[in-house]
mmCIF file of C-alpha atoms and ligand atoms in Angstrom:
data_model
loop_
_atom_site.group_PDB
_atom_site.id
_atom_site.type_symbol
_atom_site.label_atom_id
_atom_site.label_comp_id
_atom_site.label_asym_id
_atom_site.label_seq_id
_atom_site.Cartn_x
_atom_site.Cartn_y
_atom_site.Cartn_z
ATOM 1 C CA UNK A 1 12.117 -13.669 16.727
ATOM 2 C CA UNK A 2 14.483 -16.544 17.694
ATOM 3 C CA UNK A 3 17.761 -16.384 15.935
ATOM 4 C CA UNK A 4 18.921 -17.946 12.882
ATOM 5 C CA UNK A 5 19.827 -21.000 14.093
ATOM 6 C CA UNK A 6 17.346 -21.841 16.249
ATOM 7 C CA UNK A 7 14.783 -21.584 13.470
ATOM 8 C CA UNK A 8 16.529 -23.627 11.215
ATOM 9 C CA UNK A 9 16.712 -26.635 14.022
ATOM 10 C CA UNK A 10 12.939 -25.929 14.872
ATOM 11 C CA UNK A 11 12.222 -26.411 11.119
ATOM 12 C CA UNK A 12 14.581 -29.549 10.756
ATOM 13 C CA UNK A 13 13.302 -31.371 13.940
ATOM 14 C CA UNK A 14 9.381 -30.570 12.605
ATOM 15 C CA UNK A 15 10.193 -31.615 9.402
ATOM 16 C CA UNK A 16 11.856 -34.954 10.818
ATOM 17 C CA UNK A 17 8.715 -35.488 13.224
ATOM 18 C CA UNK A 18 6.676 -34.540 10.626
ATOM 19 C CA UNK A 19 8.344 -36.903 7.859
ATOM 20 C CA UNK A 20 8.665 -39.774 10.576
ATOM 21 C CA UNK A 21 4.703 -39.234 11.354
ATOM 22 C CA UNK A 22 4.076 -39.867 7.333
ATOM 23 C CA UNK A 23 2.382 -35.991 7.461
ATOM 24 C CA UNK A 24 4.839 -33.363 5.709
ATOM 25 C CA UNK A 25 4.963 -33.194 2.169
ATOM 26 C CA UNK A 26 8.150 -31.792 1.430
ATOM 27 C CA UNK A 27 7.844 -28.005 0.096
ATOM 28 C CA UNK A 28 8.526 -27.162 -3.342
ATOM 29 C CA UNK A 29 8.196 -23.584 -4.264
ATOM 30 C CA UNK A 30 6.752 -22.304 -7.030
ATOM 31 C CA UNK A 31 2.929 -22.100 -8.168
ATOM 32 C CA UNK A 32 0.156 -23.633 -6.523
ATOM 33 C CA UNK A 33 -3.939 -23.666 -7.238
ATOM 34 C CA UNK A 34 -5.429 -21.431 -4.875
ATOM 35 C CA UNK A 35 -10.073 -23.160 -5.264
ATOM 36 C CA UNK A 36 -11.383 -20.080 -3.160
ATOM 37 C CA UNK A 37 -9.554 -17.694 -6.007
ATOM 38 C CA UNK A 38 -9.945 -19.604 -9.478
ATOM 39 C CA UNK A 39 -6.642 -19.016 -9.987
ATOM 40 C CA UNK A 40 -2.905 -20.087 -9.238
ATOM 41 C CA UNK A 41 -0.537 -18.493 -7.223
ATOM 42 C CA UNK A 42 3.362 -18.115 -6.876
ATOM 43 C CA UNK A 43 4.050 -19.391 -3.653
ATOM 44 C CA UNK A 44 7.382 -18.892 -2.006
ATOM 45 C CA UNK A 45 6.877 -19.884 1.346
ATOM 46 C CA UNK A 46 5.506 -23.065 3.047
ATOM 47 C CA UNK A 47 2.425 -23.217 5.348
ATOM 48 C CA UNK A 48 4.600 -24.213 8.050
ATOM 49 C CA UNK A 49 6.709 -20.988 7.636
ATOM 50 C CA UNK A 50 4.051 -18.649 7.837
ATOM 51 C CA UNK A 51 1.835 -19.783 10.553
ATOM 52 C CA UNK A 52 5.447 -19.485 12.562
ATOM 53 C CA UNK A 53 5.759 -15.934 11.588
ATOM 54 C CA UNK A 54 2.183 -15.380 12.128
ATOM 55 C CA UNK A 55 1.894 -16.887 15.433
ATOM 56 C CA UNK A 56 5.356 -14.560 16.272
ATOM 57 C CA UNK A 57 3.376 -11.344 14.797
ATOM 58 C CA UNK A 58 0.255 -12.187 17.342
ATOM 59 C CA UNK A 59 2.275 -13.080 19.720
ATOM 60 C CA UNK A 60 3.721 -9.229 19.479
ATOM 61 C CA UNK A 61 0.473 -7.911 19.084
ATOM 62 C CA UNK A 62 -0.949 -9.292 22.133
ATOM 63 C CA UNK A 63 2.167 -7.513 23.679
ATOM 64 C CA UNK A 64 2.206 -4.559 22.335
ATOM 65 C CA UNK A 65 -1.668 -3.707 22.345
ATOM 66 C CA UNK A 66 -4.064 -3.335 25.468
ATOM 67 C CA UNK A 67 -7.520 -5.779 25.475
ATOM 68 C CA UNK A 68 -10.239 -4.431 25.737
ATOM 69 C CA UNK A 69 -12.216 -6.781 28.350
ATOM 70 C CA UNK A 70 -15.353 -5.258 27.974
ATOM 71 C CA UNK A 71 -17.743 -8.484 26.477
ATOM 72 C CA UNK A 72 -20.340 -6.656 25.014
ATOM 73 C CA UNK A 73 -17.171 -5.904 22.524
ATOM 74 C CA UNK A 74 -16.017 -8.763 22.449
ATOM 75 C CA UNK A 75 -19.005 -11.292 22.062
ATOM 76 C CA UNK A 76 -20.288 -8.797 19.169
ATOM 77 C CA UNK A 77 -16.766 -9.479 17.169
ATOM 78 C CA UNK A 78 -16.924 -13.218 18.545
ATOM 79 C CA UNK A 79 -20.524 -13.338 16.678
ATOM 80 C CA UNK A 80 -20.245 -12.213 13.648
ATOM 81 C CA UNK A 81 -16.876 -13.672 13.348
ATOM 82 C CA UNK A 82 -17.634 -17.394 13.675
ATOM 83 C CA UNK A 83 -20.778 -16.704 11.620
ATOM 84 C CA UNK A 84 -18.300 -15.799 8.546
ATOM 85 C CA UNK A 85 -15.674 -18.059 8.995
ATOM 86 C CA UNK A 86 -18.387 -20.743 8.681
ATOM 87 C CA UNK A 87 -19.596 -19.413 5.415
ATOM 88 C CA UNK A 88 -16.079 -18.623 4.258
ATOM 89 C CA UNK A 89 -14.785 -22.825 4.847
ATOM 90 C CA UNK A 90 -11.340 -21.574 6.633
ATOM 91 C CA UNK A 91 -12.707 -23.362 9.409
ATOM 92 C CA UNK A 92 -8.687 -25.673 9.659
ATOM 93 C CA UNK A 93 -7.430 -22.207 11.445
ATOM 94 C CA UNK A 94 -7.333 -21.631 14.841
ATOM 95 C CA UNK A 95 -9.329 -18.461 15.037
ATOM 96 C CA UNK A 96 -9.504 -15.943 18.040
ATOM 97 C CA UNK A 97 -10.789 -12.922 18.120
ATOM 98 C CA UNK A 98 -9.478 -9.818 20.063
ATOM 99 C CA UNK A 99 -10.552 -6.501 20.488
ATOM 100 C CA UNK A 100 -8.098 -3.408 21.441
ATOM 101 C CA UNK A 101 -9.055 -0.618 23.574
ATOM 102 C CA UNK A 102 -7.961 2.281 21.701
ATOM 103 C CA UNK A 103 -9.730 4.761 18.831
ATOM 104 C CA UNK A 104 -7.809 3.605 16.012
ATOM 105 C CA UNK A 105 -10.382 2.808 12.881
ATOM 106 C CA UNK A 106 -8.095 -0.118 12.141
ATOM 107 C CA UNK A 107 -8.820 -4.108 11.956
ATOM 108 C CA UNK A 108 -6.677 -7.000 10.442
ATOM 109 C CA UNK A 109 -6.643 -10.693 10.268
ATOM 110 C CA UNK A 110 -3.261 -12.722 10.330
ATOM 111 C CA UNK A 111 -3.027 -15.593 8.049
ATOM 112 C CA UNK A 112 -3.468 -18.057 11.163
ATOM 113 C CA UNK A 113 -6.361 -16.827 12.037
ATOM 114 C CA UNK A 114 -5.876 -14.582 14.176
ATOM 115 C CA UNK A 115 -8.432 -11.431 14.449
ATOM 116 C CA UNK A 116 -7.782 -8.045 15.900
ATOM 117 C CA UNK A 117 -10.273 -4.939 15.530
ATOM 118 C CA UNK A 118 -9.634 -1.893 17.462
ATOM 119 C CA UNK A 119 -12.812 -0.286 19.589
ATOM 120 C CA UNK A 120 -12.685 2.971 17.382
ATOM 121 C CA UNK A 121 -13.793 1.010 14.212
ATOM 122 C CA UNK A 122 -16.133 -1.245 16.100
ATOM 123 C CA UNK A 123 -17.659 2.372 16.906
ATOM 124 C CA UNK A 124 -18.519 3.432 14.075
ATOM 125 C CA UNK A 125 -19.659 0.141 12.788
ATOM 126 C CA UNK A 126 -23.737 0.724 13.428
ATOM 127 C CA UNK A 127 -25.388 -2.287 12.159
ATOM 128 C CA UNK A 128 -23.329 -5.776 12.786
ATOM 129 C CA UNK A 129 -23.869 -6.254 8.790
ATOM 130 C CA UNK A 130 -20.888 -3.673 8.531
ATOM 131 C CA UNK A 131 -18.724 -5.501 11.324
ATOM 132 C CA UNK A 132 -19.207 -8.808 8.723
ATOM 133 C CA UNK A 133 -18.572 -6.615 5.777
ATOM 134 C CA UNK A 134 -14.804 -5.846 7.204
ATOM 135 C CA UNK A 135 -14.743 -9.239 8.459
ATOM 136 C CA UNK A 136 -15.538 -11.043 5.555
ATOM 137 C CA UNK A 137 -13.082 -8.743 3.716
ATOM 138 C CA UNK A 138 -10.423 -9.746 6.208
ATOM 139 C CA UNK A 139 -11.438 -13.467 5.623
ATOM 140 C CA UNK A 140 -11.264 -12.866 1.852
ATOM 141 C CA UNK A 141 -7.704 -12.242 2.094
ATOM 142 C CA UNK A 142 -6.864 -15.180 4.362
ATOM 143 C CA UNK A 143 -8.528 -17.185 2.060
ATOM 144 C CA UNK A 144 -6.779 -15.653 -1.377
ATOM 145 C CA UNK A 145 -3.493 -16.203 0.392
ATOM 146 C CA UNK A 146 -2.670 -12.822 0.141
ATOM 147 C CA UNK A 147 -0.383 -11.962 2.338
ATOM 148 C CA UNK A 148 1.940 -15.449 0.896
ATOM 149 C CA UNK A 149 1.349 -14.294 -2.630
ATOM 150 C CA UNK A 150 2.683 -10.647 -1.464
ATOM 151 C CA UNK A 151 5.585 -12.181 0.565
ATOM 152 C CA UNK A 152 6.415 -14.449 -2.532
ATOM 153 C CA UNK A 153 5.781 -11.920 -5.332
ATOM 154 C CA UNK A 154 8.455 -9.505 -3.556
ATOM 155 C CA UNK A 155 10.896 -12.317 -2.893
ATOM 156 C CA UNK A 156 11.195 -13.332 -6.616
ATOM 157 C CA UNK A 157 11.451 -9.749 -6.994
ATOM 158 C CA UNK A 158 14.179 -8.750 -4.682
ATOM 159 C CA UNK A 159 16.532 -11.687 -5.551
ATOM 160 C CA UNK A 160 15.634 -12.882 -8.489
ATOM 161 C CA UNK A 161 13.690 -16.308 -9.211
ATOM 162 C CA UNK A 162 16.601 -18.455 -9.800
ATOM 163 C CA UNK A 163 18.563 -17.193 -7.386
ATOM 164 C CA UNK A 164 15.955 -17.710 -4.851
ATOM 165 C CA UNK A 165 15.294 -21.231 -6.174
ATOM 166 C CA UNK A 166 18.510 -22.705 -5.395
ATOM 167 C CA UNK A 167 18.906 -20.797 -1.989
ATOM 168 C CA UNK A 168 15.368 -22.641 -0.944
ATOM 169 C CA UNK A 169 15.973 -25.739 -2.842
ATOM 170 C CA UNK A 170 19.873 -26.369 -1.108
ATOM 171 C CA UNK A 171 19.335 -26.368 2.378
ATOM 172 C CA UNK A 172 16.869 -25.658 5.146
ATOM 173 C CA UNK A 173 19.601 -23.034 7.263
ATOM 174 C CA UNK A 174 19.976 -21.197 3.996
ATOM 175 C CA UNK A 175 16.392 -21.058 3.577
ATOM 176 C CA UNK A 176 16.666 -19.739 7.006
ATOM 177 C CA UNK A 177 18.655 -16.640 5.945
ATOM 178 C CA UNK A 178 15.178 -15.763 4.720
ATOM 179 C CA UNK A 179 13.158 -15.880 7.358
ATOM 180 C CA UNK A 180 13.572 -12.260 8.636
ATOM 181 C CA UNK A 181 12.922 -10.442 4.480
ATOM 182 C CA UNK A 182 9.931 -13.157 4.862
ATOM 183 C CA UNK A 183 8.558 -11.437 8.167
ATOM 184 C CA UNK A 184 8.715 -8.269 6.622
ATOM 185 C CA UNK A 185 7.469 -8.963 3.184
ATOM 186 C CA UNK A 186 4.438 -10.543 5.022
ATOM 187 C CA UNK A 187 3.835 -6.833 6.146
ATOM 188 C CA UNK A 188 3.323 -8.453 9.676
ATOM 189 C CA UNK A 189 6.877 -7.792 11.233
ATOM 190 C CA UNK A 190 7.330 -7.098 14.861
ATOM 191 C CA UNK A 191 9.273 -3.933 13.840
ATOM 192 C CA UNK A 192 5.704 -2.697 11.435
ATOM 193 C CA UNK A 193 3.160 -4.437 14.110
ATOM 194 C CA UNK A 194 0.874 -3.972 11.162
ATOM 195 C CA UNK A 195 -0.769 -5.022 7.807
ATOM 196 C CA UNK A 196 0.943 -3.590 5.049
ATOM 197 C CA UNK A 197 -1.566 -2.039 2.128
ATOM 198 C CA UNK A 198 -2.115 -4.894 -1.058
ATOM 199 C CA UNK A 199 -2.415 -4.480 -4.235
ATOM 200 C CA UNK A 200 -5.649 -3.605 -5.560
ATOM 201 C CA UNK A 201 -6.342 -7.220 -7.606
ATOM 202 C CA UNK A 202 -6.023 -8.718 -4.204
ATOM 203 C CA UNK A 203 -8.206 -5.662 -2.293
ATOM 204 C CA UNK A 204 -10.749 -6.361 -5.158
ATOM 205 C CA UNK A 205 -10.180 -10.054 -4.684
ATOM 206 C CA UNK A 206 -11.118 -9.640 -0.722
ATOM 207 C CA UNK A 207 -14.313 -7.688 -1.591
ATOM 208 C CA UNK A 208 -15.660 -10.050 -4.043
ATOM 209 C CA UNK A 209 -14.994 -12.917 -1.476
ATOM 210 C CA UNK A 210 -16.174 -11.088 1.881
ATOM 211 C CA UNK A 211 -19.753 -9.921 -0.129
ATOM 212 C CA UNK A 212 -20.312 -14.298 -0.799
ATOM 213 C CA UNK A 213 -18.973 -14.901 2.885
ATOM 214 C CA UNK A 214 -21.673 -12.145 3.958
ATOM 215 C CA UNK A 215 -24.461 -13.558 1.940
ATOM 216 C CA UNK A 216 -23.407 -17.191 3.008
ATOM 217 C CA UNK A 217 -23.508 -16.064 6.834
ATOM 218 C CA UNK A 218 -26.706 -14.133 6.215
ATOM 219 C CA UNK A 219 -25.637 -11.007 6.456
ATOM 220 C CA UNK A 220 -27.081 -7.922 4.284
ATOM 221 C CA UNK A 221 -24.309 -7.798 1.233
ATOM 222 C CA UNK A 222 -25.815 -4.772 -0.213
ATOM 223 C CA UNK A 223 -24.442 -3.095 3.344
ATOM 224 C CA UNK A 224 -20.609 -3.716 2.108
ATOM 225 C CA UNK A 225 -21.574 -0.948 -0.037
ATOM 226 C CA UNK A 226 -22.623 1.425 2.159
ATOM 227 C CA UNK A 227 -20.564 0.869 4.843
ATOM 228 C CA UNK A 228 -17.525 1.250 2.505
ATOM 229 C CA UNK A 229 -19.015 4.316 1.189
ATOM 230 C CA UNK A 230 -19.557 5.991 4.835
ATOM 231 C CA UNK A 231 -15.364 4.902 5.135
ATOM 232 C CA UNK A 232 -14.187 6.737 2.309
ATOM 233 C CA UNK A 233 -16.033 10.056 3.003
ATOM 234 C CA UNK A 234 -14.421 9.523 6.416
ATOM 235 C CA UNK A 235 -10.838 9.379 5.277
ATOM 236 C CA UNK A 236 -11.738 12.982 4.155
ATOM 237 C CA UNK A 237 -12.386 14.528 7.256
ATOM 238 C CA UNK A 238 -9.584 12.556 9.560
ATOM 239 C CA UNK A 239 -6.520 9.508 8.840
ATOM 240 C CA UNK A 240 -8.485 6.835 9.617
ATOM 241 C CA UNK A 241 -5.548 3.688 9.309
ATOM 242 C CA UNK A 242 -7.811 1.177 7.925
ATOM 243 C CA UNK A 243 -9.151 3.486 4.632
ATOM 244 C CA UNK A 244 -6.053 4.415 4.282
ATOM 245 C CA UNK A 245 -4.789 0.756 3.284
ATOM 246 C CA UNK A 246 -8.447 0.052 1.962
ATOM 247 C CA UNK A 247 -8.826 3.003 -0.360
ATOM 248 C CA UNK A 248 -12.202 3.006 -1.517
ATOM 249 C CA UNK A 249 -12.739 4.927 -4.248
ATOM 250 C CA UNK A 250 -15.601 5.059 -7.517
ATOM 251 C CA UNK A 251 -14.358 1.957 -9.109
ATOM 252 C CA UNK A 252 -13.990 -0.038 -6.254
ATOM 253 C CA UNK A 253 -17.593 0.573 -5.584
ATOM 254 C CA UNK A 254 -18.740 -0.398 -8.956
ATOM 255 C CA UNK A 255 -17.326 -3.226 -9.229
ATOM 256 C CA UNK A 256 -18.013 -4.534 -5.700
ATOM 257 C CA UNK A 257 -22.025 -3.500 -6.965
ATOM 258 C CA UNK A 258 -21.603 -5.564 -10.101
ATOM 259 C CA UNK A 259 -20.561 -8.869 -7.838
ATOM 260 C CA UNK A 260 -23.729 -8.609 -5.731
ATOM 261 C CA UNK A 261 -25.996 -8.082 -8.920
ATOM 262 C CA UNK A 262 -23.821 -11.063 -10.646
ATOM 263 C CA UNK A 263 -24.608 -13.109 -7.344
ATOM 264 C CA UNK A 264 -28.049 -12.271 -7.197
ATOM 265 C CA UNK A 265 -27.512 -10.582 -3.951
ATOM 266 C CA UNK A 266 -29.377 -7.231 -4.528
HETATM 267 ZN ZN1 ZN B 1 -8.015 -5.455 2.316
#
């Protein structure tokens, strides 16, 4: 992470670029519409901010993880990937997709776009319908904002809304302060190098949006089902990191079967 300072005269010279250029709005936190979610959001921290910290967390991850270079991996995730970022409209990211060489049954997505599944759950993934069903999933929560609304949610927490407000709304090195209890809200942090859990209205949130992205990239919907199914009774047996964040128990299931009957999908 740079320091402090260096942030805060990063942010200022964008913003003064960006203000010169006609193109930045300036910020003002607090709720904003979220069209892919029907609903609004409390939103803490600007666009610019977190594709910063998520181009930082990649960065790390690139770092700290081996590639796989094997492109029979890679041109499978590559495939199915673009396919459901089509359907899914978050086509204004920058999206790359990496796969790590190790067993873990892990995969994430950063909110930049950024895609990394690990060769232990591409494994176990038989049919490329399941590959989409974790990928639209991780989509779905790009999409919802998730990881923002987390990041926000825990800010207002921690300090206290009005507190918070004038710290953001007096100056952009104050704001700066931030920047590190940001990082690790996010759940992205170079110290965590991974995805914290969410809550369960965003998990659900992810699964109704990743079944739509499935059926939009023509992909077999009905599979989310299974495929989650065949991860739970998994968790049983061994840790398996990604069912571990994406618990996926009875109700989970039934609802995720109620949004592809509501759809039409089955
Ligand atoms: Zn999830």
């Amino acid at each position: 992470m740079p320091d402090k300072s260096s942030m805060s005269l990063m942010r200022r010279r964008e913003l003064i670029i960006g203000l010169a250029a006609g193109t930045v709005l300036p910020f003002v936190p607090g709720c904003a519409d979220n069209p892919a979610l029907g609903r609004s959001q409390l939103m803490l921290i600007s666009d610019g901010q977190l594709a910063q910290l998520s181009d930082q967390a990649w960065q790390d991850s690139l770092q700290r993880e081996r590639v796989l270079r094997d492109p029979a991996y890679t041109r499978r995730l590559q495939r199915v990937g673009e396919r459901v970022v089509q359907a899914s409209g978050q086509t204004h990211h920058n999206w790359e997709f990496v796969v790590f060489d190790s067993d873990t049954v892990n995969a994430w997505v950063l909110p930049n776009g950024k895609v990394g599944f690990y060769k232990g759950i591409l494994d176990i993934m038989a049919t490329d319908d399941h590959l989409a069903t974790v990928m639209g999933h991780e989509v779905g929560h790009v999409a919802g904002r998730h990881s923002a609304e987390r990041a926000s949610q825990q800010m207002a927490a921690q300090m206290g809304v009005s507190l918070l407000a004038s710290a953001i709304g007096s100056s952009n090195s104050q704001y700066a302060q931030y920047s590190n209890d940001i990082g690790a809200a996010l759940g992205m942090g170079v110290t965590y190098g991974i995805i914290l859990p969410y809550s369960r209205e965003h998990e659900y949130e992810a699964d109704r949006l990743g079944v739509d992205y499935m059926a939009g990239s023509g992909y077999d919907p009905r599979q989310a089902v299974d495929f989650w199914i065949a991860m739970s009774t998994m968790n049983e047996h061994h840790v398996a990191e990604f069912a571990s964040t994406h618990p996926s128990d009875e109700s989970r299931i039934a609802e995720m079967r109620r949004h592809i009957q509501a759809r039409g999908y089955a």
